[in-house]
PDB file of C-alpha atoms and ligand atoms in Angstrom:
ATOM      1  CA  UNK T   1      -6.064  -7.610  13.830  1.00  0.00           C
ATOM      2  CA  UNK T   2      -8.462  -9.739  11.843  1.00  0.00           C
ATOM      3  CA  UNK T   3      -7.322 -12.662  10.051  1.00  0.00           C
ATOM      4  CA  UNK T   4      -6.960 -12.436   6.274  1.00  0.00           C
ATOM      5  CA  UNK T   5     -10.200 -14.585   4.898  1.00  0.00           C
ATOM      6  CA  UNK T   6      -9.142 -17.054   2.234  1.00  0.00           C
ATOM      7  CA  UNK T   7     -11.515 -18.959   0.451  1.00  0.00           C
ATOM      8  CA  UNK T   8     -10.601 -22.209  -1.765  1.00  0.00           C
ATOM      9  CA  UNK T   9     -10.149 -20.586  -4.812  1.00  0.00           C
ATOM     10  CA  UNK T  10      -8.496 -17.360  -3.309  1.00  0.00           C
ATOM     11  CA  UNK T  11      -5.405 -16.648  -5.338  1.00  0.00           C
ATOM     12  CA  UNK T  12      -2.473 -14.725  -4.069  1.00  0.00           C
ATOM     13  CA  UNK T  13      -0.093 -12.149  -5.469  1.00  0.00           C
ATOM     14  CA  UNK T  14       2.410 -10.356  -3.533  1.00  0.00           C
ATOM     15  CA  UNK T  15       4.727  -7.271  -4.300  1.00  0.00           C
ATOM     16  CA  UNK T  16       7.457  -6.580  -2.029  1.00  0.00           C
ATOM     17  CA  UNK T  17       9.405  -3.908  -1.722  1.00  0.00           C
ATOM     18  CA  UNK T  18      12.192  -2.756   0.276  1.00  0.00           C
ATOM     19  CA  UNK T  19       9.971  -1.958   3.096  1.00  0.00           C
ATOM     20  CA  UNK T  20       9.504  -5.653   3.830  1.00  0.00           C
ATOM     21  CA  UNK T  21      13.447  -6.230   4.454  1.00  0.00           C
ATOM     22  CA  UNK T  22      13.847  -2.621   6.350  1.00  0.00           C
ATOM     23  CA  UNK T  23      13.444  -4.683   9.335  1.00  0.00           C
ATOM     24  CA  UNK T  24      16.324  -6.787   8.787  1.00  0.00           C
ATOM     25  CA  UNK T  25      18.805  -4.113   8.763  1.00  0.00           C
ATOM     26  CA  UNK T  26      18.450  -3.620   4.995  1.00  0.00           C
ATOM     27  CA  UNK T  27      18.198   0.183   4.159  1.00  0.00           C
ATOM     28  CA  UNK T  28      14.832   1.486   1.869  1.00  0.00           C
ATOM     29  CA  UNK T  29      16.051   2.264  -1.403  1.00  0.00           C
ATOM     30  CA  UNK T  30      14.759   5.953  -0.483  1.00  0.00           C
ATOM     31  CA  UNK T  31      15.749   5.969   3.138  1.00  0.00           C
ATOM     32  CA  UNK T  32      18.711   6.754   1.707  1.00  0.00           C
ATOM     33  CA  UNK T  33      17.822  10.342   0.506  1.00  0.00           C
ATOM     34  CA  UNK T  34      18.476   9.054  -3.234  1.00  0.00           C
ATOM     35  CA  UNK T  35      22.041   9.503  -2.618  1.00  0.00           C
ATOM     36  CA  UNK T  36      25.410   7.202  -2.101  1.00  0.00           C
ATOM     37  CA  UNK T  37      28.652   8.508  -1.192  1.00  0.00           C
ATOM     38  CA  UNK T  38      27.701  11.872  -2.730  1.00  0.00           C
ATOM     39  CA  UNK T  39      26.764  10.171  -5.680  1.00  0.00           C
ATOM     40  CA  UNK T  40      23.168   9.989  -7.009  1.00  0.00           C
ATOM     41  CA  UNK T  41      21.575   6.648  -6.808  1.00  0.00           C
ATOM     42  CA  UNK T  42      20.256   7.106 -10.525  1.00  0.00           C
ATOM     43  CA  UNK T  43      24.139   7.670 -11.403  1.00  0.00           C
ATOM     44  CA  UNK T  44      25.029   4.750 -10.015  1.00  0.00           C
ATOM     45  CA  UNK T  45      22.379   2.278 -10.782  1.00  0.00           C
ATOM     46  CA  UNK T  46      22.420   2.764 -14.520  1.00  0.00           C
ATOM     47  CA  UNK T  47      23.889   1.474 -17.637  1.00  0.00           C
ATOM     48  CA  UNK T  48      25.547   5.168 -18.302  1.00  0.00           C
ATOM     49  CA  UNK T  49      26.883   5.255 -14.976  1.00  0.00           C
ATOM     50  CA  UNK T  50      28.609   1.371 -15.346  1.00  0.00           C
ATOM     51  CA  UNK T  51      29.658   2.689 -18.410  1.00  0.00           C
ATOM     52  CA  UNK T  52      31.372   5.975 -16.791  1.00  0.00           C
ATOM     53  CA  UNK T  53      33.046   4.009 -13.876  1.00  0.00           C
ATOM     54  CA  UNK T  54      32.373   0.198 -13.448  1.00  0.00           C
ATOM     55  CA  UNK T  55      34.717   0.273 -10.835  1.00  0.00           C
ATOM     56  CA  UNK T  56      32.284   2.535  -8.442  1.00  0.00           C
ATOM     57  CA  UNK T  57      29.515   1.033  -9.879  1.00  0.00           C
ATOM     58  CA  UNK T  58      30.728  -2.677  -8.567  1.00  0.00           C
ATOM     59  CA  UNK T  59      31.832  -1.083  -5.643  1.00  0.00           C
ATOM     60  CA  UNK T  60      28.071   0.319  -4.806  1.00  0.00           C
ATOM     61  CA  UNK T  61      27.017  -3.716  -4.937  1.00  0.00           C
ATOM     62  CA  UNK T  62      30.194  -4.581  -3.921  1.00  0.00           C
ATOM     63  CA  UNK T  63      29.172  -2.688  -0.475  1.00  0.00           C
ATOM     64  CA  UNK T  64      25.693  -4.097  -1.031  1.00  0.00           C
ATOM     65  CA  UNK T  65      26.462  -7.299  -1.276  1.00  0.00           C
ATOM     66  CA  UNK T  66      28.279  -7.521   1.889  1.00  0.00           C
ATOM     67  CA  UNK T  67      25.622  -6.074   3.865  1.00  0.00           C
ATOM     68  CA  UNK T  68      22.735  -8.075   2.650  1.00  0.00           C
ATOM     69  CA  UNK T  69      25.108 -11.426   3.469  1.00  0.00           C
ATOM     70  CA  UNK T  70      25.396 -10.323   7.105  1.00  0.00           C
ATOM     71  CA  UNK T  71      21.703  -9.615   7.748  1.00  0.00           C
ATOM     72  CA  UNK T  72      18.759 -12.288   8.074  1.00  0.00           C
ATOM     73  CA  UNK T  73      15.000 -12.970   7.335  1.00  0.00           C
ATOM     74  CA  UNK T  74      12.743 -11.388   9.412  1.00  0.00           C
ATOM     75  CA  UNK T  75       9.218 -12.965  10.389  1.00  0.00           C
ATOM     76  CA  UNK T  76       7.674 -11.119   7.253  1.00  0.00           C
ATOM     77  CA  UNK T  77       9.271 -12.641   4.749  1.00  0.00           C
ATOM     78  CA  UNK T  78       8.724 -15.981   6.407  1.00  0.00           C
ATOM     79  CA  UNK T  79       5.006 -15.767   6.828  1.00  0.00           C
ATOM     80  CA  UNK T  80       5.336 -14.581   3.210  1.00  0.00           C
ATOM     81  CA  UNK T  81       7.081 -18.494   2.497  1.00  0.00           C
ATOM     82  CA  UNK T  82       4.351 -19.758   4.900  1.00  0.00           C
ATOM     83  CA  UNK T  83       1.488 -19.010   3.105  1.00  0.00           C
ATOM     84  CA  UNK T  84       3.012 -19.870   0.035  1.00  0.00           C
ATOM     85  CA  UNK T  85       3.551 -23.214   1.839  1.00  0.00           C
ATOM     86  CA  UNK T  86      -0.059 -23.194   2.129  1.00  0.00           C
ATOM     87  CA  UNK T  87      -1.343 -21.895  -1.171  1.00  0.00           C
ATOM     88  CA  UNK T  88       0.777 -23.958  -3.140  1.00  0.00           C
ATOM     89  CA  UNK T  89      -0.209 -22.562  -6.891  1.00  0.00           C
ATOM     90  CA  UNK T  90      -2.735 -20.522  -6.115  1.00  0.00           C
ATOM     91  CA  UNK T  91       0.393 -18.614  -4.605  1.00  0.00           C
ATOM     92  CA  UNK T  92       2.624 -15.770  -6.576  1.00  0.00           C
ATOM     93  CA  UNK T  93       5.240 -13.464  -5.174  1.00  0.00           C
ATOM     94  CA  UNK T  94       6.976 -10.732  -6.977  1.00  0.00           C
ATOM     95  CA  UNK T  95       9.507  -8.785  -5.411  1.00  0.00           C
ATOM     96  CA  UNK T  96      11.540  -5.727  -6.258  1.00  0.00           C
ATOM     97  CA  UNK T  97      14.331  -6.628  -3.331  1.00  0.00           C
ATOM     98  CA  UNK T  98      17.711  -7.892  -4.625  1.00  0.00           C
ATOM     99  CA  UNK T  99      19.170  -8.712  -1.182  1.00  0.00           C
ATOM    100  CA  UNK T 100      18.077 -12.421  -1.595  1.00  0.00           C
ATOM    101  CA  UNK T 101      16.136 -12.707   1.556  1.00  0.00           C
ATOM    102  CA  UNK T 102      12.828 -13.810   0.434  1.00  0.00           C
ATOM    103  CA  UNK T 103      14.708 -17.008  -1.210  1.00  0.00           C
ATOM    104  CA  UNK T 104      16.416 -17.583   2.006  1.00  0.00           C
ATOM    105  CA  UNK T 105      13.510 -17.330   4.118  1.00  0.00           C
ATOM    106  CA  UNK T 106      12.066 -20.361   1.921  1.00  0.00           C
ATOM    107  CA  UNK T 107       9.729 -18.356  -0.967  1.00  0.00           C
ATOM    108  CA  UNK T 108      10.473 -20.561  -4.627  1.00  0.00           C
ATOM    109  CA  UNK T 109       7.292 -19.152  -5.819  1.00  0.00           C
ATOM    110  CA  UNK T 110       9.201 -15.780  -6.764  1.00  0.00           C
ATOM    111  CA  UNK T 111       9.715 -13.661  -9.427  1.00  0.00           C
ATOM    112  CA  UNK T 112      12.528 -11.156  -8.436  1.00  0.00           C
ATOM    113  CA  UNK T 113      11.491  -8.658 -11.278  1.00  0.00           C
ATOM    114  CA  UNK T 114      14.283  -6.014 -10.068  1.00  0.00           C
ATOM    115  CA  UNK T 115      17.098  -8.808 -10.632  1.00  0.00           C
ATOM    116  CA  UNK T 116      19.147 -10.501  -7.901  1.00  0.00           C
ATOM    117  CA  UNK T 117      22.120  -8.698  -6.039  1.00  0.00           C
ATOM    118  CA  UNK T 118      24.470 -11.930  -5.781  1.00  0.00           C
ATOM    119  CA  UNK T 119      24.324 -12.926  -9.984  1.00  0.00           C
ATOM    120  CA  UNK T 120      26.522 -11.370 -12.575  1.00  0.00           C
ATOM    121  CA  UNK T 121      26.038 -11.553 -16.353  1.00  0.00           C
ATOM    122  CA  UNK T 122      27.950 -10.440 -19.214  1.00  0.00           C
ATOM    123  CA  UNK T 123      27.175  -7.080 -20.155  1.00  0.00           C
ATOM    124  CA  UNK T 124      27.646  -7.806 -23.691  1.00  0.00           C
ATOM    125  CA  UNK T 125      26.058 -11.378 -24.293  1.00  0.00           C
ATOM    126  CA  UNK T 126      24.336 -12.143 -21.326  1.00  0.00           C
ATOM    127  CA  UNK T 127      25.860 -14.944 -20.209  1.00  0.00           C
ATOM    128  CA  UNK T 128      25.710 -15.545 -16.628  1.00  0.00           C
ATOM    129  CA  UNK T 129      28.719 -14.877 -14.338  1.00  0.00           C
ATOM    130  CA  UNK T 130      29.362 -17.435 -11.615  1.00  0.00           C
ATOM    131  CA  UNK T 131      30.799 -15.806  -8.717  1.00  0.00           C
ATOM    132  CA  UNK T 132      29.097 -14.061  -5.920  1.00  0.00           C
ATOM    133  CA  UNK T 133      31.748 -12.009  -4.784  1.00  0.00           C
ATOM    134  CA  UNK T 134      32.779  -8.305  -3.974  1.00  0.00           C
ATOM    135  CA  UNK T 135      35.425  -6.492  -6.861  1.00  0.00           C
ATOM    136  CA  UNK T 136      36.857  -3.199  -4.601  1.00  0.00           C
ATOM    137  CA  UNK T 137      39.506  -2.922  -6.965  1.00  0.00           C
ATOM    138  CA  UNK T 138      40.884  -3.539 -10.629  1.00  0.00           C
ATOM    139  CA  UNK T 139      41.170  -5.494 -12.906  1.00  0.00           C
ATOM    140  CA  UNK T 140      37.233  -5.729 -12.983  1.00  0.00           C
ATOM    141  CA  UNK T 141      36.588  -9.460 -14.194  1.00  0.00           C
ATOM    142  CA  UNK T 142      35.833 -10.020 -18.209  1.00  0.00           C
ATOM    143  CA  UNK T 143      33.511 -12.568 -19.944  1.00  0.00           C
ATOM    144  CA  UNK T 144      34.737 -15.578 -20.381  1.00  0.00           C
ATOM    145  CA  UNK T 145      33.281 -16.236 -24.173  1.00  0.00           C
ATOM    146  CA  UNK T 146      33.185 -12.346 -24.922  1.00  0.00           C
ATOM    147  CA  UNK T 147      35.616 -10.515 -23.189  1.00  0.00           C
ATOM    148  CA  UNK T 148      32.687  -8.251 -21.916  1.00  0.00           C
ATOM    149  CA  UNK T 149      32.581  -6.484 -18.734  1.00  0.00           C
ATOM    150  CA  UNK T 150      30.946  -8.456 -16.254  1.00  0.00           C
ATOM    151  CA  UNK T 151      27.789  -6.406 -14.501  1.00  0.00           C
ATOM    152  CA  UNK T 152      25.267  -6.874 -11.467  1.00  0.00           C
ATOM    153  CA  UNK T 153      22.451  -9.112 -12.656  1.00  0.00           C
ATOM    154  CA  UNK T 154      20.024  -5.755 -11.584  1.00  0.00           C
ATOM    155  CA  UNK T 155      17.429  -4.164 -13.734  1.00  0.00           C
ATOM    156  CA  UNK T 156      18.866  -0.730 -13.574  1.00  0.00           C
ATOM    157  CA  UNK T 157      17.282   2.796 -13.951  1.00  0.00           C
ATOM    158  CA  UNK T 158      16.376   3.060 -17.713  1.00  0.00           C
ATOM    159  CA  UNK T 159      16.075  -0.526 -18.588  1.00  0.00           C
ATOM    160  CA  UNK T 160      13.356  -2.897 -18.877  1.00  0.00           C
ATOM    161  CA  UNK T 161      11.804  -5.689 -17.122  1.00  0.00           C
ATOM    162  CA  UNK T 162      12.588  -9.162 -17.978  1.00  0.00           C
ATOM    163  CA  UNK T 163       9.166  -9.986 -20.355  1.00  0.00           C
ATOM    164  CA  UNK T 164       8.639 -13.388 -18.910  1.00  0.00           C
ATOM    165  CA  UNK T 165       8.424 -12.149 -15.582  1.00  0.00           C
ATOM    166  CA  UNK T 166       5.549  -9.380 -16.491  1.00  0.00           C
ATOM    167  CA  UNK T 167       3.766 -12.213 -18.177  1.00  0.00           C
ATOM    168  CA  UNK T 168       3.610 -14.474 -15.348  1.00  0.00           C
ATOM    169  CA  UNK T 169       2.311 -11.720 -13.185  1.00  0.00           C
ATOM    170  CA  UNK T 170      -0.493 -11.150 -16.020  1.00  0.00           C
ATOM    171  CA  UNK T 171      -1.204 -14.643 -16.501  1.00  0.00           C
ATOM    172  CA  UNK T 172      -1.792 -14.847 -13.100  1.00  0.00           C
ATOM    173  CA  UNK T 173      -4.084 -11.764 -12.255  1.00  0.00           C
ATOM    174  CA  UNK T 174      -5.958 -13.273 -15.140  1.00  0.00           C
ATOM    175  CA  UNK T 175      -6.506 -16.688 -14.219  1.00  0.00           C
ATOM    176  CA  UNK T 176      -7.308 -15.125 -10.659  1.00  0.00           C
ATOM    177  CA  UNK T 177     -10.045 -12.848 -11.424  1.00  0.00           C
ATOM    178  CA  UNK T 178     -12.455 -11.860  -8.877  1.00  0.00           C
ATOM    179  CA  UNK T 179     -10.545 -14.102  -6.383  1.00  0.00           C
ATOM    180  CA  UNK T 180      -7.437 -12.434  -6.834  1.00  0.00           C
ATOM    181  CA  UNK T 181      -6.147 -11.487  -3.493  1.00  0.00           C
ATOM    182  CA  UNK T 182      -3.723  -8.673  -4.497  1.00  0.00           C
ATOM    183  CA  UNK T 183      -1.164  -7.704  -1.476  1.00  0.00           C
ATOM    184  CA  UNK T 184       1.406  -4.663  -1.939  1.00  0.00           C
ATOM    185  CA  UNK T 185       3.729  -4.728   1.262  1.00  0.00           C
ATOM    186  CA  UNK T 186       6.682  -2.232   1.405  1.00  0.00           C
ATOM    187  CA  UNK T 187       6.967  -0.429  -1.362  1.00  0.00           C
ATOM    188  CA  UNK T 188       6.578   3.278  -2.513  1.00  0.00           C
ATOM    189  CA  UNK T 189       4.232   2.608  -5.564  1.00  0.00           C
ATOM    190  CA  UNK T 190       6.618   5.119  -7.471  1.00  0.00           C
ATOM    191  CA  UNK T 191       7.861   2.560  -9.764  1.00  0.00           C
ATOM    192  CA  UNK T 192       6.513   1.290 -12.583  1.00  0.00           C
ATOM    193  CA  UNK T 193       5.245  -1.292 -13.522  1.00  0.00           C
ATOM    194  CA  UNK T 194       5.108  -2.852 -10.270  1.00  0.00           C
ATOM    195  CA  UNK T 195       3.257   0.295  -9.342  1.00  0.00           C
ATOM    196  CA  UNK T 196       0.589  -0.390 -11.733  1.00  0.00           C
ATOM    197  CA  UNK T 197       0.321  -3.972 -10.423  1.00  0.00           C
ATOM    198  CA  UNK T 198      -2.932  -2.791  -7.973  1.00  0.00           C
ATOM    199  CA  UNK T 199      -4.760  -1.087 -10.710  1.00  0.00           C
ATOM    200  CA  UNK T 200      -4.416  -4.341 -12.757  1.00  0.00           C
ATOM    201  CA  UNK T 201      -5.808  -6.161  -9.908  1.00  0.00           C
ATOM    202  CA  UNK T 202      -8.652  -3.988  -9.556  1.00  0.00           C
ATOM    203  CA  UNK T 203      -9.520  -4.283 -13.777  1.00  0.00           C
ATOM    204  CA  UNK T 204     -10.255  -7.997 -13.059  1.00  0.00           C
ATOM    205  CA  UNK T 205     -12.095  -7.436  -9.783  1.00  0.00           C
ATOM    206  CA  UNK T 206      -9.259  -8.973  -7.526  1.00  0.00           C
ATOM    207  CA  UNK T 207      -9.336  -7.449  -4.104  1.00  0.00           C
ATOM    208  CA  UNK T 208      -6.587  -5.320  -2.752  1.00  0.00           C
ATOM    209  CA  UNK T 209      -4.300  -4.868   0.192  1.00  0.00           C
ATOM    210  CA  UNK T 210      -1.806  -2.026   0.765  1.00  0.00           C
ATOM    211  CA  UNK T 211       0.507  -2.662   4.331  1.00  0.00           C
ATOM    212  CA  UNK T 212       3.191   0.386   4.629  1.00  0.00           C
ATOM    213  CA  UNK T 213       4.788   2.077   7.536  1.00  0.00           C
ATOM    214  CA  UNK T 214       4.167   5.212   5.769  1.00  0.00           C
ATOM    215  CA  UNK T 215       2.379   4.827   2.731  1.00  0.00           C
ATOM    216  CA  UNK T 216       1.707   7.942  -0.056  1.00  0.00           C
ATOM    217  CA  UNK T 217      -1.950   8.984   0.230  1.00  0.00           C
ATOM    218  CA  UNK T 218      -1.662   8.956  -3.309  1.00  0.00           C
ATOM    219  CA  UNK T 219      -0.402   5.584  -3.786  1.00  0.00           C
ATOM    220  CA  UNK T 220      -3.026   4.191  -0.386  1.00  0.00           C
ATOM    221  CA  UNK T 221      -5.913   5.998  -2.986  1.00  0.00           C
ATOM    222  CA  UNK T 222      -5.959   2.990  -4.863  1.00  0.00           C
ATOM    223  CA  UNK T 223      -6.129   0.089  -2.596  1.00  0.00           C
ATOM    224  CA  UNK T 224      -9.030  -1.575  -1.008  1.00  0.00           C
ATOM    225  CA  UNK T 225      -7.715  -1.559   2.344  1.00  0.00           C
ATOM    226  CA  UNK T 226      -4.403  -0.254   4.136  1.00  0.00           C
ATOM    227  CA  UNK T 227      -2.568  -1.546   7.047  1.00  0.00           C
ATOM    228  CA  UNK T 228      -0.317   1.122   8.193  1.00  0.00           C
ATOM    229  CA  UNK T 229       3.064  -0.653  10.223  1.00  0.00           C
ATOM    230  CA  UNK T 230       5.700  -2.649  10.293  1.00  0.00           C
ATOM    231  CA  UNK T 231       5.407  -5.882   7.834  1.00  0.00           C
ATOM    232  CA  UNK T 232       7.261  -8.166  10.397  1.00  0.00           C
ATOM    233  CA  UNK T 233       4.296  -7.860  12.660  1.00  0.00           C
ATOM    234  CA  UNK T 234       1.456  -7.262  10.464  1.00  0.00           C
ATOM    235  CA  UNK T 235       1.561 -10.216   7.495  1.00  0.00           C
ATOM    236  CA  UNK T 236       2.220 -12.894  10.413  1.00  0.00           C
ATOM    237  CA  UNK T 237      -0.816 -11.792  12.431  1.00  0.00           C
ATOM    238  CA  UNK T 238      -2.823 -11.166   9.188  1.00  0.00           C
ATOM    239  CA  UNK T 239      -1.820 -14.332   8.051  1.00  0.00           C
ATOM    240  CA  UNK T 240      -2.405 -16.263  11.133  1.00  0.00           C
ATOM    241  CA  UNK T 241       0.863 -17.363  11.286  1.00  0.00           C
TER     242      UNK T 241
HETATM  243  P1  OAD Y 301      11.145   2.507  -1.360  1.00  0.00           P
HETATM  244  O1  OAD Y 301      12.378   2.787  -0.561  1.00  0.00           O
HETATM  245  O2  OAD Y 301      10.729   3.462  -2.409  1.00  0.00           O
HETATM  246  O3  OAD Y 301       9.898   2.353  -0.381  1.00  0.00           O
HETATM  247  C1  OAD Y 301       9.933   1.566   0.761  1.00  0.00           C
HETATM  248  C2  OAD Y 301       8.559   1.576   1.411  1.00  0.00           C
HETATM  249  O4  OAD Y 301       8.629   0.745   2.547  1.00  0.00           O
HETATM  250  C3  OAD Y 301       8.084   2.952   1.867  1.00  0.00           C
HETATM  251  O5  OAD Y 301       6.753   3.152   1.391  1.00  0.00           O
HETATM  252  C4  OAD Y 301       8.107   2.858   3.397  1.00  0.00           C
HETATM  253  O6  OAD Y 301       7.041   3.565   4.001  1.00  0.00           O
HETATM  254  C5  OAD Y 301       7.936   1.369   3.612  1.00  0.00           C
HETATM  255  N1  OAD Y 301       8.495   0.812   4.855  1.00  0.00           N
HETATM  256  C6  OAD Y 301       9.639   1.126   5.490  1.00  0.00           C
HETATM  257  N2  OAD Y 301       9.839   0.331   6.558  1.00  0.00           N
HETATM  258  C7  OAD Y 301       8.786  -0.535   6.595  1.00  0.00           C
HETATM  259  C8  OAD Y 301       8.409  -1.622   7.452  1.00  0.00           C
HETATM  260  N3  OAD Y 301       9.149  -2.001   8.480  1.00  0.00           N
HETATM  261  N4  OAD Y 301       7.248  -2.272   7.163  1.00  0.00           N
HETATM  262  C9  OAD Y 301       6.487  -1.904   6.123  1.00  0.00           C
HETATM  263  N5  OAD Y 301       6.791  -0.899   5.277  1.00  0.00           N
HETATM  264  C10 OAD Y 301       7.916  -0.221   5.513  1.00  0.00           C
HETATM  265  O7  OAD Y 301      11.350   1.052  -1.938  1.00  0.00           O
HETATM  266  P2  OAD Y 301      10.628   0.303  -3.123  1.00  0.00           P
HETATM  267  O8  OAD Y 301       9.190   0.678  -3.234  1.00  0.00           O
HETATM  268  O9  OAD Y 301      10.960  -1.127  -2.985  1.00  0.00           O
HETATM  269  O10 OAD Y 301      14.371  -0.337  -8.221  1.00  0.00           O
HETATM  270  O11 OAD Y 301      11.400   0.891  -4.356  1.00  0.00           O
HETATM  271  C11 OAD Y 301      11.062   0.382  -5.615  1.00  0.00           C
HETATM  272  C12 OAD Y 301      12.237   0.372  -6.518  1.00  0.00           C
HETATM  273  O12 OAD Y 301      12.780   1.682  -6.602  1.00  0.00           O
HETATM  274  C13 OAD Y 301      13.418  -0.450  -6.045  1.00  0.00           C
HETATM  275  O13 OAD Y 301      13.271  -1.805  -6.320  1.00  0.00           O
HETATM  276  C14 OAD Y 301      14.513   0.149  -6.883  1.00  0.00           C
HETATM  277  C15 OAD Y 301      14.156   1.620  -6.876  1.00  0.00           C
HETATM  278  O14 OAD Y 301      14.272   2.268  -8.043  1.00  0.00           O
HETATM  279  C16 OAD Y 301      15.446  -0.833  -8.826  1.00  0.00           C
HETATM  280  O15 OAD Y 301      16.528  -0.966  -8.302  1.00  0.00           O
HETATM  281  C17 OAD Y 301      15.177  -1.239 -10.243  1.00  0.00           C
END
């Protein structure tokens, strides 16, 4: 495979998706058939479902949690923290995984725009919960200040993305312009607005990647090019790593 040709005011943006940790052991989000113990991922990843039953809701992450401590980087997300090694600013990775890997693999130039599986906050005021631990069982821990109930730090189905995060990624296609290098790696392209990430590449005249095991022709439609495998072996030989 041909090197990827950067130039010395090429600018990088990455979006990773749960494609990019499937090779650690990490399960896609829809590998699992949308469905968790009988339950409806949807059900369990939203506000109305903490709401219903925190106490399956923390034990979802709970299980989560656990699994994404036992598994490790794999040699995509560290020619990911490579090249930002090498980029320096001209560098910016967004991901939609939770499971932490990217940060332990070395990336600091990282938005996780999804939220982070091992942080807590308040549900009522926001303030951060320090723990990182698993709750199987009651009494679910409370806010300190408010008394809230303490939730996953996880941008669940029906909420918003944190602002500042959106604005970075903006600020940064737009700075880029025609030498944005835009890569998608991983992810379905069904969820917005990380899905509309490409097409805002393409408005400034940025140039686009796709690399997917099994990409959506729909979703592949709108890229440049499209590297169809496994992320662990394609971004370190694209990268030269
Ligand atoms: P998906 O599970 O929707 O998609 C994973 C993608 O990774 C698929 O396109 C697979 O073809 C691809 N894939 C699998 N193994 C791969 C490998 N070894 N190398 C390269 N690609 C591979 O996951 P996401 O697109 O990340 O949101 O899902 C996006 C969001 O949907 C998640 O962040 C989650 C969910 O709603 C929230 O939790 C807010």
């Amino acid at each position: 495979m041909d090197k990827l040709k950067l130039d010395a005011q090429a600018r990088v943006l990455v979006l990773t998706g749960a494609g990019v940790s499937a090779e650690s052991g990490v399960p896609t989000f829809r590998g699992m058939n949308g469905l968790w113990e009988g339950n409806r991922v949807e059900d369990v990843a939203s506000p109305t479902g903490f709401r219903a039953d925190p106490q399956l809701v923390w034990r979802f992450y709970s299980l989560r949690r656990e699994a994404a401590a036992k598994v490790s980087p794999n040699p995509g997300h560290l020619a990911l923290a490579d090249l930002e090694q090498r980029l320096g600013e001209r560098f910016l990775l967004a991901t939609q995984n939770v499971d932490g890997l990217h940060a332990r693999s070395g990336s600091r130039r990282m938005l996780a725009i999804h939220g982070e599986l091992f942080q807590s906050r308040c549900e009522r005021c926001n303030v951060p919960f320090a723990d990182a631990q698993t709750y199987f069982a009651a009494p679910m821990p409370r806010c300190e200040k408010c008394q809230g109930a303490i939730r996953p730090h996880i941008v669940w189905f029906g909420e918003t993305l944190d602002p500042a995060h959106l604005e970075q990624v903006d600020a940064f296609i737009e700075a880029a312009g025609e030498h944005l290098v835009f890569l998608a790696v991983g992810t379905s392209g069904l969820v917005y607005p990380a899905a509309g990430m490409v097409d805002a590449s393409r408005a400034v005249g940025g140039t686009t990647w796709l690399i997917d095991a099994a990409p959506s022709d729909e979703y592949a439609a709108r890229f440049d090019h499209v590297l169809r495998g496994r992320s662990g072996e394609i971004l370190p030989a694209l990268f030269g790593r």
